[in-house]
GROMACS .gro file of C-alpha atoms in nm:
model
  340
    1MET     CA    1  -1.906  -8.147  -1.830
    2ARG     CA    2  -1.638  -8.096  -1.563
    3ILE     CA    3  -1.732  -7.879  -1.265
    4GLY     CA    4  -1.510  -7.737  -0.994
    5VAL     CA    5  -1.662  -7.727  -0.645
    6ILE     CA    6  -1.491  -7.478  -0.414
    7GLY     CA    7  -1.585  -7.550  -0.053
    8THR     CA    8  -1.675  -7.896   0.076
    9GLY     CA    9  -1.844  -7.818   0.405
   10ARG     CA   10  -2.204  -7.914   0.478
   11ILE     CA   11  -2.377  -7.755   0.180
   12GLY     CA   12  -2.076  -7.806  -0.049
   13ALA     CA   13  -2.082  -8.180   0.019
   14ILE     CA   14  -2.454  -8.193  -0.063
   15HIS     CA   15  -2.404  -8.003  -0.388
   16ALA     CA   16  -2.107  -8.221  -0.483
   17ASN     CA   17  -2.312  -8.534  -0.421
   18THR     CA   18  -2.594  -8.400  -0.638
   19LEU     CA   19  -2.361  -8.305  -0.923
   20SER     CA   20  -2.167  -8.631  -0.904
   21ARG     CA   21  -2.492  -8.820  -0.973
   22HIS     CA   22  -2.608  -8.589  -1.253
   23ARG     CA   23  -2.618  -8.758  -1.593
   24ASP     CA   24  -2.472  -8.456  -1.772
   25VAL     CA   25  -2.179  -8.404  -1.533
   26GLY     CA   26  -1.881  -8.616  -1.624
   27SER     CA   27  -1.652  -8.532  -1.334
   28LEU     CA   28  -1.586  -8.296  -1.044
   29ILE     CA   29  -1.277  -8.134  -0.899
   30LEU     CA   30  -1.320  -8.056  -0.529
   31THR     CA   31  -1.119  -7.824  -0.309
   32ASP     CA   32  -1.149  -7.678   0.038
   33VAL     CA   33  -0.949  -7.474   0.289
   34ASP     CA   34  -0.928  -7.807   0.473
   35PRO     CA   35  -0.763  -8.028   0.209
   36ALA     CA   36  -0.832  -8.346   0.405
   37ARG     CA   37  -1.204  -8.273   0.398
   38ALA     CA   38  -1.201  -8.230   0.020
   39GLN     CA   39  -0.994  -8.546  -0.023
   40GLU     CA   40  -1.231  -8.753   0.189
   41LEU     CA   41  -1.536  -8.629  -0.001
   42ALA     CA   42  -1.364  -8.693  -0.334
   43ARG     CA   43  -1.280  -9.046  -0.222
   44ARG     CA   44  -1.640  -9.118  -0.125
   45LEU     CA   45  -1.777  -8.980  -0.452
   46GLY     CA   46  -1.509  -9.120  -0.681
   47GLU     CA   47  -1.407  -8.768  -0.787
   48THR     CA   48  -1.081  -8.569  -0.785
   49ALA     CA   49  -0.951  -8.348  -0.504
   50ALA     CA   50  -0.736  -8.043  -0.578
   51PRO     CA   51  -0.481  -7.894  -0.335
   52GLY     CA   52  -0.629  -7.545  -0.374
   53VAL     CA   53  -0.834  -7.299  -0.575
   54ASP     CA   54  -0.550  -7.231  -0.821
   55GLU     CA   55  -0.565  -7.589  -0.941
   56ILE     CA   56  -0.940  -7.565  -1.005
   57PHE     CA   57  -0.874  -7.297  -1.264
   58ARG     CA   58  -0.544  -7.435  -1.393
   59TRP     CA   59  -0.663  -7.793  -1.446
   60GLY     CA   60  -0.958  -7.678  -1.650
   61VAL     CA   61  -1.328  -7.689  -1.570
   62ASP     CA   62  -1.645  -7.594  -1.756
   63ALA     CA   63  -1.813  -7.428  -1.459
   64VAL     CA   64  -1.759  -7.348  -1.092
   65VAL     CA   65  -1.979  -7.399  -0.785
   66ILE     CA   66  -1.887  -7.179  -0.487
   67THR     CA   67  -1.987  -7.294  -0.139
   68THR     CA   68  -1.709  -7.140   0.067
   69ALA     CA   69  -1.741  -6.901   0.360
   70THR     CA   70  -1.915  -6.581   0.253
   71ALA     CA   71  -1.602  -6.368   0.279
   72ALA     CA   72  -1.454  -6.550  -0.022
   73HIS     CA   73  -1.756  -6.538  -0.252
   74ALA     CA   74  -1.701  -6.207  -0.431
   75GLU     CA   75  -1.333  -6.269  -0.504
   76LEU     CA   76  -1.404  -6.618  -0.642
   77ILE     CA   77  -1.696  -6.493  -0.853
   78GLY     CA   78  -1.465  -6.231  -1.003
   79ARG     CA   79  -1.191  -6.483  -1.070
   80ALA     CA   80  -1.432  -6.719  -1.244
   81ALA     CA   81  -1.573  -6.433  -1.451
   82ARG     CA   82  -1.225  -6.330  -1.564
   83SER     CA   83  -1.166  -6.693  -1.660
   84GLY     CA   84  -1.485  -6.697  -1.867
   85LEU     CA   85  -1.654  -6.956  -1.648
   86PRO     CA   86  -2.021  -6.986  -1.546
   87VAL     CA   87  -2.068  -6.977  -1.168
   88PHE     CA   88  -2.321  -7.107  -0.921
   89CYS     CA   89  -2.274  -6.937  -0.583
   90GLU     CA   90  -2.451  -6.983  -0.254
   91LYS     CA   91  -2.597  -6.658  -0.124
   92PRO     CA   92  -2.488  -6.393  -0.057
   93ILE     CA   93  -2.251  -6.251  -0.315
   94ALA     CA   94  -2.101  -6.040  -0.035
   95LEU     CA   95  -2.215  -5.900   0.298
   96ASP     CA   96  -2.209  -5.541   0.173
   97LEU     CA   97  -2.336  -5.352  -0.128
   98PRO     CA   98  -1.998  -5.236  -0.267
   99GLY     CA   99  -1.862  -5.590  -0.273
  100THR     CA  100  -2.183  -5.719  -0.428
  101LEU     CA  101  -2.189  -5.451  -0.697
  102HIS     CA  102  -1.825  -5.505  -0.785
  103ALA     CA  103  -1.870  -5.881  -0.828
  104ILE     CA  104  -2.184  -5.836  -1.039
  105GLY     CA  105  -1.997  -5.584  -1.250
  106GLU     CA  106  -1.715  -5.828  -1.318
  107VAL     CA  107  -1.964  -6.090  -1.434
  108GLU     CA  108  -2.143  -5.841  -1.659
  109ALA     CA  109  -1.819  -5.704  -1.801
  110ALA     CA  110  -1.702  -6.057  -1.883
  111GLY     CA  111  -2.040  -6.160  -2.023
  112THR     CA  112  -2.045  -6.476  -1.812
  113ILE     CA  113  -2.314  -6.641  -1.598
  114LEU     CA  114  -2.374  -6.606  -1.225
  115GLN     CA  115  -2.659  -6.810  -1.078
  116MET     CA  116  -2.732  -6.747  -0.710
  117GLY     CA  117  -2.845  -7.012  -0.464
  118PHE     CA  118  -3.190  -6.898  -0.353
  119GLN     CA  119  -3.330  -7.249  -0.333
  120ARG     CA  120  -3.686  -7.155  -0.234
  121ARG     CA  121  -3.750  -7.061  -0.599
  122PHE     CA  122  -3.723  -7.435  -0.671
  123ASP     CA  123  -3.950  -7.553  -0.388
  124THR     CA  124  -4.279  -7.703  -0.505
  125GLY     CA  125  -4.484  -7.503  -0.254
  126TYR     CA  126  -4.339  -7.166  -0.350
  127GLN     CA  127  -4.371  -7.251  -0.718
  128GLY     CA  128  -4.739  -7.328  -0.659
  129ALA     CA  129  -4.785  -6.995  -0.483
  130ARG     CA  130  -4.622  -6.806  -0.770
  131ASP     CA  131  -4.849  -6.984  -1.018
  132ALA     CA  132  -5.155  -6.898  -0.807
  133VAL     CA  133  -5.063  -6.529  -0.795
  134LEU     CA  134  -4.975  -6.497  -1.162
  135SER     CA  135  -5.287  -6.687  -1.275
  136GLY     CA  136  -5.516  -6.447  -1.088
  137ARG     CA  137  -5.658  -6.723  -0.868
  138LEU     CA  138  -5.623  -6.508  -0.555
  139GLY     CA  139  -5.765  -6.195  -0.711
  140ARG     CA  140  -5.605  -5.874  -0.596
  141LEU     CA  141  -5.334  -5.970  -0.348
  142HIS     CA  142  -5.360  -5.759  -0.034
  143THR     CA  143  -5.155  -5.937   0.236
  144VAL     CA  144  -4.848  -6.162   0.247
  145ARG     CA  145  -4.709  -6.313   0.567
  146ALA     CA  146  -4.366  -6.480   0.553
  147LEU     CA  147  -4.167  -6.641   0.831
  148THR     CA  148  -3.844  -6.831   0.885
  149SER     CA  149  -3.779  -6.986   1.226
  150ASP     CA  150  -3.466  -7.185   1.306
  151GLN     CA  151  -3.498  -7.455   1.568
  152SER     CA  152  -3.174  -7.376   1.748
  153ALA     CA  153  -2.916  -7.100   1.762
  154PRO     CA  154  -2.601  -7.114   1.546
  155PRO     CA  155  -2.251  -7.136   1.699
  156PRO     CA  156  -2.151  -6.808   1.870
  157ALA     CA  157  -1.834  -6.779   1.661
  158TRP     CA  158  -2.037  -6.781   1.342
  159LEU     CA  159  -2.268  -6.492   1.430
  160PRO     CA  160  -2.024  -6.205   1.365
  161LEU     CA  161  -1.953  -6.355   1.021
  162SER     CA  162  -2.316  -6.410   0.922
  163GLY     CA  163  -2.414  -6.055   0.833
  164GLY     CA  164  -2.699  -6.058   1.080
  165LEU     CA  165  -3.051  -6.197   1.085
  166TYR     CA  166  -3.183  -5.982   0.799
  167ARG     CA  167  -2.894  -6.045   0.559
  168ASP     CA  168  -2.846  -6.412   0.647
  169THR     CA  169  -3.194  -6.550   0.715
  170LEU     CA  170  -3.469  -6.311   0.610
  171ILE     CA  171  -3.295  -6.244   0.280
  172HIS     CA  172  -3.450  -6.572   0.161
  173ASP     CA  173  -3.796  -6.439   0.246
  174PHE     CA  174  -3.719  -6.110   0.072
  175ASP     CA  175  -3.606  -6.287  -0.245
  176VAL     CA  176  -3.899  -6.526  -0.263
  177LEU     CA  177  -4.146  -6.245  -0.181
  178ARG     CA  178  -4.035  -6.064  -0.498
  179TRP     CA  179  -4.034  -6.386  -0.699
  180VAL     CA  180  -4.376  -6.513  -0.590
  181THR     CA  181  -4.557  -6.180  -0.619
  182GLY     CA  182  -4.371  -6.036  -0.916
  183ARG     CA  183  -4.362  -5.701  -0.734
  184GLU     CA  184  -4.089  -5.480  -0.589
  185VAL     CA  185  -4.058  -5.362  -0.229
  186VAL     CA  186  -4.078  -4.982  -0.204
  187ASP     CA  187  -4.033  -4.928   0.171
  188VAL     CA  188  -3.976  -5.117   0.497
  189TYR     CA  189  -4.014  -5.071   0.869
  190ALA     CA  190  -3.816  -5.320   1.076
  191ALA     CA  191  -3.751  -5.404   1.440
  192GLY     CA  192  -3.544  -5.664   1.620
  193SER     CA  193  -3.504  -5.816   1.964
  194ASP     CA  194  -3.184  -5.933   2.130
  195ALA     CA  195  -3.357  -6.045   2.448
  196GLY     CA  196  -3.238  -6.403   2.408
  197PRO     CA  197  -2.888  -6.544   2.470
  198ALA     CA  198  -2.611  -6.290   2.528
  199MET     CA  199  -2.415  -6.408   2.225
  200PHE     CA  200  -2.651  -6.218   1.995
  201ARG     CA  201  -2.594  -5.890   2.179
  202GLU     CA  202  -2.220  -5.954   2.184
  203ALA     CA  203  -2.224  -6.003   1.806
  204GLY     CA  204  -2.432  -5.687   1.750
  205ASP     CA  205  -2.712  -5.904   1.612
  206VAL     CA  206  -3.071  -5.987   1.709
  207ASP     CA  207  -3.221  -6.330   1.771
  208THR     CA  208  -3.567  -6.230   1.647
  209GLY     CA  209  -3.668  -5.980   1.380
  210ALA     CA  210  -3.975  -5.850   1.203
  211ALA     CA  211  -4.035  -5.626   0.905
  212LEU     CA  212  -4.338  -5.462   0.747
  213LEU     CA  213  -4.287  -5.418   0.374
  214THR     CA  214  -4.496  -5.225   0.124
  215LEU     CA  215  -4.493  -5.353  -0.235
  216ASP     CA  216  -4.520  -5.129  -0.538
  217ASP     CA  217  -4.885  -5.220  -0.596
  218GLY     CA  218  -4.986  -5.144  -0.237
  219THR     CA  219  -4.976  -5.504  -0.110
  220LEU     CA  220  -4.861  -5.525   0.251
  221ALA     CA  221  -4.620  -5.797   0.358
  222THR     CA  222  -4.472  -5.901   0.689
  223ALA     CA  223  -4.158  -6.106   0.731
  224THR     CA  224  -4.046  -6.245   1.066
  225ALA     CA  225  -3.756  -6.464   1.174
  226THR     CA  226  -3.607  -6.611   1.486
  227ARG     CA  227  -3.309  -6.828   1.573
  228LEU     CA  228  -3.486  -6.981   1.874
  229ASN     CA  229  -3.792  -7.178   1.764
  230GLY     CA  230  -3.765  -7.484   1.986
  231ALA     CA  231  -4.065  -7.660   1.826
  232GLY     CA  232  -3.873  -7.712   1.502
  233TYR     CA  233  -3.770  -7.553   1.173
  234ASP     CA  234  -4.062  -7.352   1.038
  235VAL     CA  235  -4.072  -7.178   0.699
  236ARG     CA  236  -4.409  -7.058   0.566
  237MET     CA  237  -4.567  -6.799   0.345
  238GLU     CA  238  -4.936  -6.705   0.354
  239LEU     CA  239  -5.087  -6.510   0.065
  240ALA     CA  240  -5.431  -6.355   0.097
  241GLY     CA  241  -5.626  -6.202  -0.190
  242GLU     CA  242  -5.977  -6.082  -0.250
  243LEU     CA  243  -6.077  -6.420  -0.397
  244ASP     CA  244  -5.874  -6.684  -0.212
  245GLN     CA  245  -5.602  -6.750   0.045
  246ILE     CA  246  -5.317  -7.002   0.029
  247VAL     CA  247  -5.019  -7.109   0.238
  248VAL     CA  248  -4.675  -7.249   0.159
  249GLY     CA  249  -4.508  -7.479   0.411
  250LEU     CA  250  -4.811  -7.619   0.590
  251ASP     CA  251  -4.793  -8.000   0.605
  252ASP     CA  252  -4.774  -8.285   0.854
  253ARG     CA  253  -4.421  -8.180   0.953
  254THR     CA  254  -4.491  -7.813   1.021
  255PRO     CA  255  -4.388  -7.751   1.387
  256ILE     CA  256  -4.707  -7.587   1.504
  257ALA     CA  257  -4.990  -7.708   1.729
  258SER     CA  258  -5.351  -7.593   1.727
  259THR     CA  259  -5.533  -7.501   2.049
  260GLU     CA  260  -5.869  -7.569   1.885
  261PRO     CA  261  -6.049  -7.886   1.999
  262THR     CA  262  -6.095  -8.000   1.639
  263GLY     CA  263  -5.763  -7.868   1.513
  264PRO     CA  264  -5.495  -8.089   1.354
  265PRO     CA  265  -5.251  -8.269   1.586
  266ALA     CA  266  -4.895  -8.153   1.641
  267ALA     CA  267  -4.637  -8.291   1.397
  268ASP     CA  268  -4.492  -8.627   1.497
  269LYS     CA  269  -4.167  -8.552   1.317
  270PRO     CA  270  -4.126  -8.175   1.275
  271TRP     CA  271  -3.870  -8.033   1.036
  272THR     CA  272  -3.532  -7.981   1.205
  273GLY     CA  273  -3.340  -7.770   0.953
  274PHE     CA  274  -3.315  -7.618   0.607
  275LEU     CA  275  -3.121  -7.903   0.448
  276GLU     CA  276  -3.399  -8.146   0.537
  277ARG     CA  277  -3.688  -7.913   0.454
  278PHE     CA  278  -3.547  -7.797   0.120
  279GLY     CA  279  -3.354  -8.106   0.009
  280PRO     CA  280  -3.541  -8.148  -0.323
  281ALA     CA  281  -3.513  -7.773  -0.394
  282TYR     CA  282  -3.135  -7.779  -0.347
  283GLU     CA  283  -3.112  -8.064  -0.594
  284ALA     CA  284  -3.339  -7.889  -0.843
  285GLU     CA  285  -3.140  -7.563  -0.840
  286LEU     CA  286  -2.820  -7.753  -0.927
  287GLY     CA  287  -3.003  -7.931  -1.205
  288ALA     CA  288  -3.112  -7.592  -1.334
  289PHE     CA  289  -2.753  -7.466  -1.324
  290VAL     CA  290  -2.635  -7.756  -1.538
  291GLU     CA  291  -2.908  -7.671  -1.789
  292VAL     CA  292  -2.804  -7.305  -1.785
  293VAL     CA  293  -2.442  -7.400  -1.854
  294MET     CA  294  -2.557  -7.624  -2.139
  295GLY     CA  295  -2.760  -7.340  -2.287
  296LEU     CA  296  -3.092  -7.518  -2.235
  297ARG     CA  297  -3.260  -7.254  -2.017
  298ALA     CA  298  -3.228  -6.896  -1.899
  299ASN     CA  299  -3.060  -6.811  -1.570
  300PRO     CA  300  -3.334  -6.844  -1.302
  301CYS     CA  301  -3.167  -6.619  -1.043
  302ASP     CA  302  -2.883  -6.393  -1.148
  303GLY     CA  303  -2.670  -6.153  -0.949
  304ARG     CA  304  -2.909  -5.860  -0.998
  305GLU     CA  305  -3.187  -6.063  -0.835
  306ALA     CA  306  -2.961  -6.132  -0.537
  307LEU     CA  307  -2.873  -5.764  -0.521
  308GLN     CA  308  -3.237  -5.664  -0.482
  309ALA     CA  309  -3.285  -5.905  -0.191
  310LEU     CA  310  -2.973  -5.763  -0.027
  311ARG     CA  311  -3.099  -5.407  -0.075
  312ILE     CA  312  -3.417  -5.499   0.114
  313ALA     CA  313  -3.210  -5.653   0.393
  314GLU     CA  314  -2.993  -5.341   0.406
  315ALA     CA  315  -3.303  -5.121   0.429
  316CYS     CA  316  -3.428  -5.334   0.719
  317GLU     CA  317  -3.098  -5.297   0.902
  318VAL     CA  318  -3.111  -4.919   0.861
  319SER     CA  319  -3.473  -4.917   0.978
  320ARG     CA  320  -3.397  -5.132   1.282
  321ARG     CA  321  -3.096  -4.925   1.378
  322GLU     CA  322  -3.254  -4.583   1.324
  323ARG     CA  323  -3.609  -4.681   1.425
  324ARG     CA  324  -3.776  -4.531   1.117
  325PRO     CA  325  -3.934  -4.630   0.786
  326VAL     CA  326  -3.680  -4.664   0.505
  327ALA     CA  327  -3.756  -4.629   0.136
  328LEU     CA  328  -3.570  -4.866  -0.094
  329ALA     CA  329  -3.477  -4.561  -0.300
  330GLU     CA  330  -3.242  -4.467  -0.014
  331ILE     CA  331  -3.038  -4.785  -0.063
  332PRO     CA  332  -2.773  -4.773  -0.340
  333GLY     CA  333  -2.755  -5.024  -0.619
  334ARG     CA  334  -3.076  -5.027  -0.820
  335ALA     CA  335  -2.993  -4.804  -1.113
  336GLU     CA  336  -2.617  -4.761  -1.090
  337THR     CA  337  -2.368  -4.921  -1.322
  338ALA     CA  338  -2.231  -5.194  -1.102
  339PHE     CA  339  -1.870  -5.210  -1.221
  340ARG     CA  340  -1.649  -4.933  -1.344
   0.00000   0.00000   0.00000
């Protein structure tokens, strides 16, 4: 199998390294807006660098992995679909609903594959939580608490391109909330704070956000995020039911300290970022993509799944901006034909 990797920045380099070592991947073609970066990575991995995206499609590949800046995702997904190629794409498809719907429509019209990079679905802890919910171990689920806390703020120049805290960060919590519980979100109430560094206000974003979400079976969920968690990178999910309660992301590296005299000690080496925390999950999702391309398994996270997470993020943005509850039915995209 020959795979084209478009984008060789931080996550692109990690994906290329994973694919280069995969027993069922014969070779890679790498390209990037910075040709020297792609060439250097190709040299280190013993793979081939292409001058640009055109060569990826012209030289012939069996599948495409997209890890470029978000603004290029939808166009590249469409181009791959029109070329009949399966695609793995880092989230999001696009930063808006029209762009997302159009790209999904192109994939569906072409009958090709689009697997989205929501890596938490491949994390052992979240998989265990899903199994616990579906097996009935927790009994009736009544409360879910999810959080994502970055240790340090991103570069100021990146903020206006990110889509905001709900679309960029909490969208992972929204996706995995649906996946773990097997339920849909019916309404949200969200708030945000820009009381931190001025760069968030200047970008029209918030540094900290929270959302209360109601699921279609009445379960209540909260999701919070911040860019400014100095203790370390913290991603957790607590699920409470009538019979039991469990937590994802609580281990000896969780950056939290107890004030109880007999509580556990603070982590000696707290998590510092998502690439470290979810390294095995990133590798597993690429392994799954290879199996999807080979016809060995069903697509574990298609474009419609990504669309639903984006719709929740959009509802949260409306709620934050207008200071009111927002029903998911208000947000376009659930029932419409995506591409016309």
